[in-house]
mmCIF file of C-alpha atoms and ligand atoms in Angstrom:
data_model
loop_
_atom_site.group_PDB
_atom_site.id
_atom_site.type_symbol
_atom_site.label_atom_id
_atom_site.label_comp_id
_atom_site.label_asym_id
_atom_site.label_seq_id
_atom_site.Cartn_x
_atom_site.Cartn_y
_atom_site.Cartn_z
ATOM 1 C CA MET A 861 63.365 39.760 132.616
ATOM 2 C CA ASN A 862 66.789 39.744 134.182
ATOM 3 C CA SER A 863 70.542 39.699 133.363
ATOM 4 C CA ASP A 864 73.919 38.688 134.738
ATOM 5 C CA PHE A 865 75.321 42.175 135.610
ATOM 6 C CA ILE A 866 74.216 45.758 136.279
ATOM 7 C CA TRP A 867 76.770 48.527 136.001
ATOM 8 C CA MET A 868 76.562 50.607 139.227
ATOM 9 C CA ASN A 869 78.704 53.541 140.071
ATOM 10 C CA GLY A 870 81.668 52.542 137.986
ATOM 11 C CA GLU A 871 81.604 48.837 138.150
ATOM 12 C CA LEU A 872 79.761 45.757 136.971
ATOM 13 C CA VAL A 873 77.850 44.184 139.806
ATOM 14 C CA PRO A 874 76.165 40.746 139.735
ATOM 15 C CA TYR A 875 72.406 41.094 139.247
ATOM 16 C CA GLU A 876 71.443 39.889 142.804
ATOM 17 C CA LYS A 877 73.916 42.263 144.445
ATOM 18 C CA ALA A 878 72.700 45.443 142.601
ATOM 19 C CA THR A 879 70.701 46.659 145.532
ATOM 20 C CA VAL A 880 69.983 50.142 147.066
ATOM 21 C CA HIS A 881 69.307 50.720 150.785
ATOM 22 C CA PHE A 882 65.618 51.213 152.046
ATOM 23 C CA ILE A 883 66.481 54.651 153.348
ATOM 24 C CA THR A 884 67.027 56.449 149.947
ATOM 25 C CA PRO A 885 65.092 59.646 149.142
ATOM 26 C CA THR A 886 64.356 58.251 145.673
ATOM 27 C CA LEU A 887 62.333 55.335 147.019
ATOM 28 C CA HIS A 888 60.500 57.575 149.405
ATOM 29 C CA TYR A 889 59.842 60.700 147.316
ATOM 30 C CA GLY A 890 60.418 59.664 143.656
ATOM 31 C CA LEU A 891 63.381 61.932 143.047
ATOM 32 C CA GLY A 892 65.228 59.843 140.587
ATOM 33 C CA VAL A 893 65.787 60.157 136.795
ATOM 34 C CA PHE A 894 65.826 57.346 134.257
ATOM 35 C CA GLU A 895 66.211 56.667 130.556
ATOM 36 C CA GLY A 896 64.833 53.973 128.279
ATOM 37 C CA ILE A 897 67.094 52.970 125.450
ATOM 38 C CA ARG A 898 67.096 50.008 123.017
ATOM 39 C CA CYS A 899 69.979 47.973 121.536
ATOM 40 C CA TYR A 900 69.249 46.173 118.201
ATOM 41 C CA GLN A 901 70.957 43.421 116.287
ATOM 42 C CA THR A 902 72.403 44.571 112.970
ATOM 43 C CA PRO A 903 74.776 42.896 110.471
ATOM 44 C CA HIS A 904 77.660 44.595 112.174
ATOM 45 C CA GLY A 905 76.807 43.462 115.688
ATOM 46 C CA PRO A 906 74.679 45.000 118.470
ATOM 47 C CA ALA A 907 74.020 48.725 118.109
ATOM 48 C CA VAL A 908 72.333 51.113 120.483
ATOM 49 C CA PHE A 909 69.792 53.469 118.877
ATOM 50 C CA ARG A 910 70.670 57.155 119.512
ATOM 51 C CA LEU A 911 72.656 56.388 122.651
ATOM 52 C CA GLU A 912 74.356 59.813 122.874
ATOM 53 C CA ASP A 913 71.058 61.575 122.480
ATOM 54 C CA HIS A 914 69.531 59.412 125.227
ATOM 55 C CA LEU A 915 72.385 60.081 127.573
ATOM 56 C CA LYS A 916 72.288 63.832 126.783
ATOM 57 C CA ARG A 917 68.502 63.795 127.789
ATOM 58 C CA PHE A 918 69.492 61.878 130.918
ATOM 59 C CA LEU A 919 72.024 64.431 131.924
ATOM 60 C CA GLU A 920 69.590 67.264 131.088
ATOM 61 C CA SER A 921 66.922 65.613 133.210
ATOM 62 C CA ILE A 922 69.379 65.586 136.150
ATOM 63 C CA HIS A 923 70.333 69.253 135.403
ATOM 64 C CA ILE A 924 66.567 70.276 135.219
ATOM 65 C CA LEU A 925 66.120 68.852 138.755
ATOM 66 C CA GLY A 926 69.055 71.033 140.005
ATOM 67 C CA ILE A 927 71.082 68.057 141.196
ATOM 68 C CA GLN A 928 74.589 69.122 141.936
ATOM 69 C CA ASP A 929 77.754 66.991 141.772
ATOM 70 C CA PHE A 930 76.561 64.231 139.455
ATOM 71 C CA ALA A 931 79.985 62.591 138.842
ATOM 72 C CA TYR A 932 79.519 61.031 135.437
ATOM 73 C CA ASP A 933 79.897 62.597 131.987
ATOM 74 C CA LEU A 934 78.365 61.379 128.813
ATOM 75 C CA GLN A 935 81.324 59.432 127.499
ATOM 76 C CA THR A 936 81.735 57.561 130.800
ATOM 77 C CA LEU A 937 78.057 56.613 130.754
ATOM 78 C CA ARG A 938 78.328 55.684 127.079
ATOM 79 C CA ALA A 939 81.315 53.318 127.721
ATOM 80 C CA ALA A 940 79.345 51.874 130.750
ATOM 81 C CA THR A 941 76.390 51.136 128.457
ATOM 82 C CA HIS A 942 78.620 49.310 126.028
ATOM 83 C CA GLN A 943 80.070 47.297 128.870
ATOM 84 C CA VAL A 944 76.749 46.261 130.305
ATOM 85 C CA VAL A 945 75.472 45.039 126.933
ATOM 86 C CA LEU A 946 78.556 43.088 126.284
ATOM 87 C CA ALA A 947 78.908 41.657 129.847
ATOM 88 C CA ASN A 948 75.380 40.224 129.500
ATOM 89 C CA HIS A 949 76.122 38.775 125.958
ATOM 90 C CA PHE A 950 73.021 40.555 124.588
ATOM 91 C CA THR A 951 72.474 41.072 120.868
ATOM 92 C CA GLU A 952 69.165 42.978 121.442
ATOM 93 C CA CYS A 953 68.154 44.395 124.770
ATOM 94 C CA TYR A 954 66.445 47.306 126.622
ATOM 95 C CA ILE A 955 68.814 49.572 128.539
ATOM 96 C CA ARG A 956 67.719 51.314 131.772
ATOM 97 C CA PRO A 957 70.022 53.915 133.347
ATOM 98 C CA LEU A 958 68.801 55.347 136.610
ATOM 99 C CA MET A 959 70.103 58.164 138.712
ATOM 100 C CA TYR A 960 69.109 57.756 142.361
ATOM 101 C CA MET A 961 69.891 59.541 145.546
ATOM 102 C CA GLU A 962 71.763 58.182 148.481
ATOM 103 C CA GLY A 963 71.315 59.966 151.813
ATOM 104 C CA PRO A 964 69.173 60.435 154.867
ATOM 105 C CA MET A 965 65.407 60.825 154.864
ATOM 106 C CA GLY A 966 64.180 64.354 154.233
ATOM 107 C CA LEU A 967 63.251 66.627 151.454
ATOM 108 C CA ASN A 968 66.469 68.681 151.041
ATOM 109 C CA MET A 969 68.151 67.133 148.066
ATOM 110 C CA ASP A 970 71.430 68.702 148.992
ATOM 111 C CA ASN A 971 71.723 66.304 151.892
ATOM 112 C CA SER A 972 71.961 63.376 149.427
ATOM 113 C CA ARG A 973 74.482 62.285 146.823
ATOM 114 C CA PRO A 974 73.494 61.311 143.298
ATOM 115 C CA LYS A 975 74.350 57.783 142.226
ATOM 116 C CA VAL A 976 73.731 55.883 139.044
ATOM 117 C CA GLY A 977 73.206 52.371 137.751
ATOM 118 C CA ILE A 978 72.691 51.071 134.127
ATOM 119 C CA ALA A 979 70.770 47.818 133.652
ATOM 120 C CA ALA A 980 70.403 45.865 130.332
ATOM 121 C CA LEU A 981 67.388 43.531 130.215
ATOM 122 C CA GLU A 982 65.578 41.415 127.629
ATOM 123 C CA TRP A 983 62.279 43.156 127.153
ATOM 124 C CA GLY A 984 59.974 42.754 124.026
ATOM 125 C CA PRO A 985 57.759 45.438 122.494
ATOM 126 C CA TYR A 986 55.967 47.257 125.435
ATOM 127 C CA LEU A 987 52.479 46.813 123.818
ATOM 128 C CA GLY A 988 53.190 43.312 122.624
ATOM 129 C CA GLU A 989 54.122 41.887 119.198
ATOM 130 C CA GLU A 990 50.471 41.560 118.086
ATOM 131 C CA ALA A 991 49.726 45.271 118.747
ATOM 132 C CA GLN A 992 52.463 46.195 116.194
ATOM 133 C CA GLN A 993 50.463 44.311 113.556
ATOM 134 C CA THR A 994 46.888 45.107 114.505
ATOM 135 C CA GLY A 995 47.029 48.416 116.347
ATOM 136 C CA VAL A 996 45.763 49.254 119.849
ATOM 137 C CA HIS A 997 42.682 50.630 121.530
ATOM 138 C CA LEU A 998 43.239 53.841 123.349
ATOM 139 C CA MET A 999 41.299 55.329 126.166
ATOM 140 C CA VAL A 1000 41.267 59.132 126.789
ATOM 141 C CA SER A 1001 42.365 59.126 130.403
ATOM 142 C CA SER A 1002 40.408 60.879 133.065
ATOM 143 C CA PHE A 1003 43.731 61.778 134.644
ATOM 144 C CA THR A 1004 45.454 64.983 133.493
ATOM 145 C CA ARG A 1005 49.085 65.082 132.305
ATOM 146 C CA LEU A 1006 51.513 66.962 134.469
ATOM 147 C CA HIS A 1007 51.708 70.794 134.294
ATOM 148 C CA PRO A 1008 55.213 71.979 133.627
ATOM 149 C CA ASN A 1009 55.187 73.943 136.951
ATOM 150 C CA ILE A 1010 54.237 70.853 138.930
ATOM 151 C CA ASN A 1011 56.866 68.314 137.955
ATOM 152 C CA MET A 1012 58.846 69.322 135.014
ATOM 153 C CA THR A 1013 57.979 67.364 131.808
ATOM 154 C CA LYS A 1014 61.271 67.659 130.012
ATOM 155 C CA SER A 1015 62.896 65.586 132.717
ATOM 156 C CA LYS A 1016 62.335 61.882 132.938
ATOM 157 C CA VAL A 1017 61.813 62.127 136.724
ATOM 158 C CA ALA A 1018 60.846 58.812 138.310
ATOM 159 C CA GLY A 1019 58.010 60.486 140.221
ATOM 160 C CA ASN A 1020 56.382 61.679 136.955
ATOM 161 C CA TYR A 1021 55.593 58.074 136.332
ATOM 162 C CA VAL A 1022 53.099 57.825 139.179
ATOM 163 C CA ASN A 1023 50.832 59.621 136.770
ATOM 164 C CA SER A 1024 51.671 57.152 134.000
ATOM 165 C CA MET A 1025 51.132 54.194 136.309
ATOM 166 C CA LEU A 1026 47.644 55.473 137.359
ATOM 167 C CA VAL A 1027 46.690 56.071 133.777
ATOM 168 C CA LYS A 1028 48.044 52.741 132.380
ATOM 169 C CA THR A 1029 46.586 50.571 135.063
ATOM 170 C CA LEU A 1030 43.121 52.087 134.813
ATOM 171 C CA ALA A 1031 43.285 51.696 131.021
ATOM 172 C CA LEU A 1032 44.178 48.050 131.258
ATOM 173 C CA ARG A 1033 41.638 47.288 133.997
ATOM 174 C CA SER A 1034 39.003 49.005 131.747
ATOM 175 C CA GLY A 1035 39.839 46.755 128.843
ATOM 176 C CA TYR A 1036 41.919 49.208 126.725
ATOM 177 C CA ASP A 1037 45.515 48.631 125.686
ATOM 178 C CA GLU A 1038 46.886 52.166 126.556
ATOM 179 C CA ALA A 1039 45.626 55.642 127.166
ATOM 180 C CA VAL A 1040 46.157 59.110 125.756
ATOM 181 C CA ILE A 1041 46.441 61.823 128.425
ATOM 182 C CA LEU A 1042 45.311 65.443 128.003
ATOM 183 C CA ASP A 1043 47.319 68.419 129.172
ATOM 184 C CA PRO A 1044 45.936 70.828 131.867
ATOM 185 C CA GLN A 1045 44.191 72.921 129.129
ATOM 186 C CA GLY A 1046 42.542 69.844 127.719
ATOM 187 C CA PHE A 1047 44.638 69.366 124.646
ATOM 188 C CA VAL A 1048 46.176 66.022 123.665
ATOM 189 C CA ALA A 1049 49.607 65.569 125.282
ATOM 190 C CA GLU A 1050 51.038 62.042 125.212
ATOM 191 C CA CYS A 1051 50.530 58.489 126.379
ATOM 192 C CA THR A 1052 52.076 56.850 129.454
ATOM 193 C CA GLY A 1053 55.307 56.292 127.737
ATOM 194 C CA GLU A 1054 54.810 57.341 124.144
ATOM 195 C CA ASN A 1055 54.311 60.473 122.048
ATOM 196 C CA ILE A 1056 51.327 60.603 119.696
ATOM 197 C CA PHE A 1057 50.812 61.445 116.015
ATOM 198 C CA MET A 1058 47.694 61.816 113.770
ATOM 199 C CA VAL A 1059 47.421 61.918 110.022
ATOM 200 C CA ARG A 1060 44.676 63.967 108.331
ATOM 201 C CA LYS A 1061 44.521 64.532 104.554
ATOM 202 C CA GLY A 1062 48.105 63.388 104.095
ATOM 203 C CA VAL A 1063 49.594 65.765 106.767
ATOM 204 C CA LEU A 1064 51.219 64.437 109.842
ATOM 205 C CA TYR A 1065 50.391 66.220 113.054
ATOM 206 C CA THR A 1066 51.889 65.935 116.636
ATOM 207 C CA PRO A 1067 51.482 68.083 119.708
ATOM 208 C CA PRO A 1068 54.163 70.663 120.410
ATOM 209 C CA LEU A 1069 56.849 70.017 123.044
ATOM 210 C CA SER A 1070 55.191 72.349 125.665
ATOM 211 C CA THR A 1071 53.968 69.673 127.921
ATOM 212 C CA VAL A 1072 55.315 66.482 126.596
ATOM 213 C CA LEU A 1073 58.598 64.591 126.760
ATOM 214 C CA GLU A 1074 60.917 65.326 123.864
ATOM 215 C CA GLY A 1075 60.828 61.760 122.563
ATOM 216 C CA LEU A 1076 63.754 60.543 120.482
ATOM 217 C CA THR A 1077 61.458 58.192 118.577
ATOM 218 C CA ARG A 1078 59.157 61.225 117.853
ATOM 219 C CA ASP A 1079 62.096 63.150 116.609
ATOM 220 C CA SER A 1080 63.309 60.223 114.406
ATOM 221 C CA ILE A 1081 59.779 59.731 112.903
ATOM 222 C CA MET A 1082 59.627 63.397 112.076
ATOM 223 C CA THR A 1083 62.962 63.222 110.200
ATOM 224 C CA LEU A 1084 61.830 59.973 108.388
ATOM 225 C CA ALA A 1085 58.578 61.625 107.420
ATOM 226 C CA GLY A 1086 60.557 64.503 105.913
ATOM 227 C CA ASP A 1087 62.629 61.972 103.948
ATOM 228 C CA LEU A 1088 59.346 60.442 102.570
ATOM 229 C CA GLY A 1089 58.050 63.877 101.599
ATOM 230 C CA ILE A 1090 55.303 63.968 104.228
ATOM 231 C CA THR A 1091 54.553 67.473 105.733
ATOM 232 C CA VAL A 1092 54.855 67.463 109.510
ATOM 233 C CA LYS A 1093 53.114 70.059 111.698
ATOM 234 C CA GLU A 1094 53.417 70.503 115.469
ATOM 235 C CA THR A 1095 50.096 71.748 116.649
ATOM 236 C CA MET A 1096 47.621 71.572 119.583
ATOM 237 C CA ILE A 1097 45.320 68.638 119.034
ATOM 238 C CA THR A 1098 41.964 67.898 120.584
ATOM 239 C CA ARG A 1099 40.503 64.430 121.405
ATOM 240 C CA ASP A 1100 37.818 64.833 118.778
ATOM 241 C CA GLN A 1101 40.411 65.591 116.149
ATOM 242 C CA LEU A 1102 41.947 62.136 117.042
ATOM 243 C CA TYR A 1103 38.492 60.481 116.633
ATOM 244 C CA ILE A 1104 38.171 61.733 113.029
ATOM 245 C CA ALA A 1105 41.886 61.415 112.021
ATOM 246 C CA ASP A 1106 42.708 59.146 109.013
ATOM 247 C CA GLU A 1107 45.419 57.500 111.088
ATOM 248 C CA VAL A 1108 46.714 57.783 114.701
ATOM 249 C CA PHE A 1109 49.990 56.123 115.914
ATOM 250 C CA ILE A 1110 52.041 56.381 119.027
ATOM 251 C CA SER A 1111 55.934 56.221 119.397
ATOM 252 C CA GLY A 1112 58.435 55.406 122.046
ATOM 253 C CA THR A 1113 61.574 53.495 122.676
ATOM 254 C CA ALA A 1114 59.876 50.682 124.581
ATOM 255 C CA ALA A 1115 56.713 50.545 122.290
ATOM 256 C CA GLU A 1116 58.451 51.565 119.044
ATOM 257 C CA LEU A 1117 55.874 52.565 116.454
ATOM 258 C CA VAL A 1118 52.306 51.307 117.102
ATOM 259 C CA SER A 1119 49.089 52.169 115.256
ATOM 260 C CA VAL A 1120 45.857 53.079 117.037
ATOM 261 C CA ARG A 1121 42.858 51.124 115.781
ATOM 262 C CA ALA A 1122 40.291 52.795 118.029
ATOM 263 C CA ILE A 1123 39.936 55.480 120.698
ATOM 264 C CA ASP A 1124 37.141 55.411 123.241
ATOM 265 C CA TYR A 1125 35.237 52.850 121.087
ATOM 266 C CA ARG A 1126 35.442 55.023 117.993
ATOM 267 C CA THR A 1127 37.240 53.275 115.067
ATOM 268 C CA VAL A 1128 40.158 55.375 113.782
ATOM 269 C CA GLY A 1129 40.312 55.442 109.968
ATOM 270 C CA GLU A 1130 40.181 51.888 108.644
ATOM 271 C CA GLY A 1131 40.733 50.453 112.081
ATOM 272 C CA ARG A 1132 44.177 49.061 111.276
ATOM 273 C CA PRO A 1133 47.662 50.457 110.379
ATOM 274 C CA GLY A 1134 47.305 52.952 107.616
ATOM 275 C CA PRO A 1135 49.655 53.707 104.705
ATOM 276 C CA VAL A 1136 51.466 56.547 106.477
ATOM 277 C CA ALA A 1137 52.138 54.493 109.613
ATOM 278 C CA ARG A 1138 53.237 51.502 107.446
ATOM 279 C CA ALA A 1139 55.671 53.575 105.391
ATOM 280 C CA LEU A 1140 57.171 55.163 108.505
ATOM 281 C CA SER A 1141 57.235 51.856 110.327
ATOM 282 C CA GLU A 1142 59.170 50.289 107.494
ATOM 283 C CA ALA A 1143 61.723 53.141 107.310
ATOM 284 C CA PHE A 1144 62.125 53.174 111.138
ATOM 285 C CA TYR A 1145 62.729 49.396 111.397
ATOM 286 C CA ALA A 1146 65.234 49.463 108.605
ATOM 287 C CA THR A 1147 67.077 52.266 110.453
ATOM 288 C CA LEU A 1148 67.103 50.340 113.712
ATOM 289 C CA HIS A 1149 68.520 47.240 112.108
ATOM 290 C CA GLY A 1150 71.358 48.971 110.302
ATOM 291 C CA ASP A 1151 69.717 49.328 106.813
ATOM 292 C CA GLY A 1152 68.295 52.804 106.741
ATOM 293 C CA ARG A 1153 69.419 56.217 105.486
ATOM 294 C CA HIS A 1154 70.052 57.431 109.058
ATOM 295 C CA SER A 1155 71.505 54.212 110.396
ATOM 296 C CA ALA A 1156 75.096 55.393 110.345
ATOM 297 C CA GLU A 1157 74.172 58.630 112.148
ATOM 298 C CA TRP A 1158 71.849 57.084 114.765
ATOM 299 C CA LEU A 1159 73.307 53.635 115.572
ATOM 300 C CA ASP A 1160 76.014 53.437 118.203
ATOM 301 C CA TYR A 1161 77.727 50.022 117.509
ATOM 302 C CA VAL A 1162 78.726 48.307 120.722
ATOM 303 C CA ALA A 1163 82.616 48.249 120.969
ATOM 304 C CA GLN A 1164 83.479 44.567 121.084
ATOM 305 C CA ASP A 1165 86.561 45.498 123.231
ATOM 306 C CA ALA A 1166 84.468 47.486 125.720
ATOM 307 C CA LEU A 1167 85.277 44.987 128.568
ATOM 308 C CA GLN A 1168 89.051 45.260 128.120
ATOM 309 C CA PRO A 1169 90.825 47.493 130.570
ATOM 310 C CA ALA A 1170 91.952 50.857 128.944
ATOM 311 C CA SER A 1171 95.634 50.659 128.020
HETATM 312 N N1 PMP B 1419 56.497 60.371 126.528
HETATM 313 C C1 PMP B 1419 56.781 59.779 127.746
HETATM 314 C C2 PMP B 1419 55.996 60.158 128.963
HETATM 315 C C3 PMP B 1419 57.726 58.832 127.847
HETATM 316 O O1 PMP B 1419 57.958 58.187 128.944
HETATM 317 C C4 PMP B 1419 58.409 58.370 126.689
HETATM 318 C C5 PMP B 1419 59.421 57.254 126.801
HETATM 319 N N2 PMP B 1419 60.687 57.727 127.055
HETATM 320 C C6 PMP B 1419 58.122 59.011 125.471
HETATM 321 C C7 PMP B 1419 57.231 59.934 125.448
HETATM 322 C C8 PMP B 1419 58.868 58.641 124.233
HETATM 323 O O2 PMP B 1419 60.244 58.996 124.257
HETATM 324 P P1 PMP B 1419 61.296 58.146 123.483
HETATM 325 O O3 PMP B 1419 60.905 58.038 122.098
HETATM 326 O O4 PMP B 1419 62.574 58.986 123.633
HETATM 327 O O5 PMP B 1419 61.508 56.819 124.145
#
């Protein structure tokens, strides 16, 4: 899982040289912000899915933390993303921007300066190829998802993912594939890196945005469901509603769209991807590969001259 170049603070740096000093507040305290983006192969060359929306969320995450003097705007980061995909000769890849702090030890973020890198890596579906066909077994985690007044959940703060790592590792060690996490009130929030949906009597439900990350895959799926004439409702969901749902599936850039076959050893629906998940999956993959109704709107084709100096 590596590449030839990582874009760092305005230039392409060879992979081995893309390093950060031990004394960085991001490493010690988790104050960094990241994004997860995917680039797909299409008949018109590689295209990045919803790149501007991801970069907007990235800049908003930085804004939410109250970081000042972040030196890069959306179009600079967009051009850098195109460059890093091209420089590594990727047709399909995962793209990882990271804002990190450079400065002395200590908790005052105003003593540090925000820096940024963008890596492009080969990374297959997060839950594996097989999971996309058969579905996954979820555990309801004993850990609680973050309260918005602890670490803010609309910001993809690196430190938020300590919670995700605790949840994910315990789920895997316990023999599950992934876990769903409940919010501080006990309602279903999201998974370690995915939003969650359930289908009951033909209606698609998903938790509201109050405590979850505003997933771009979630948003895309809600739009595609509308296209297919499926009613979508954002509502609080309990764990037992998931147990008796006709279908449950999860969505995220890394995982894409994956059905849930069981939760806590209770089979969900037929125990395999159901008709709504299959229809949405088909529409979603067509979109990603340039063949969907929203492809023109959502795909950002990598400019083949992105590595040429601007004239
Ligand atoms: N929730 C969390 C906690 C995540 O980390 C992610 C992945 N970014 C998502 C949901 C899904 O978001 P997206 O569809 O934009 O990747």
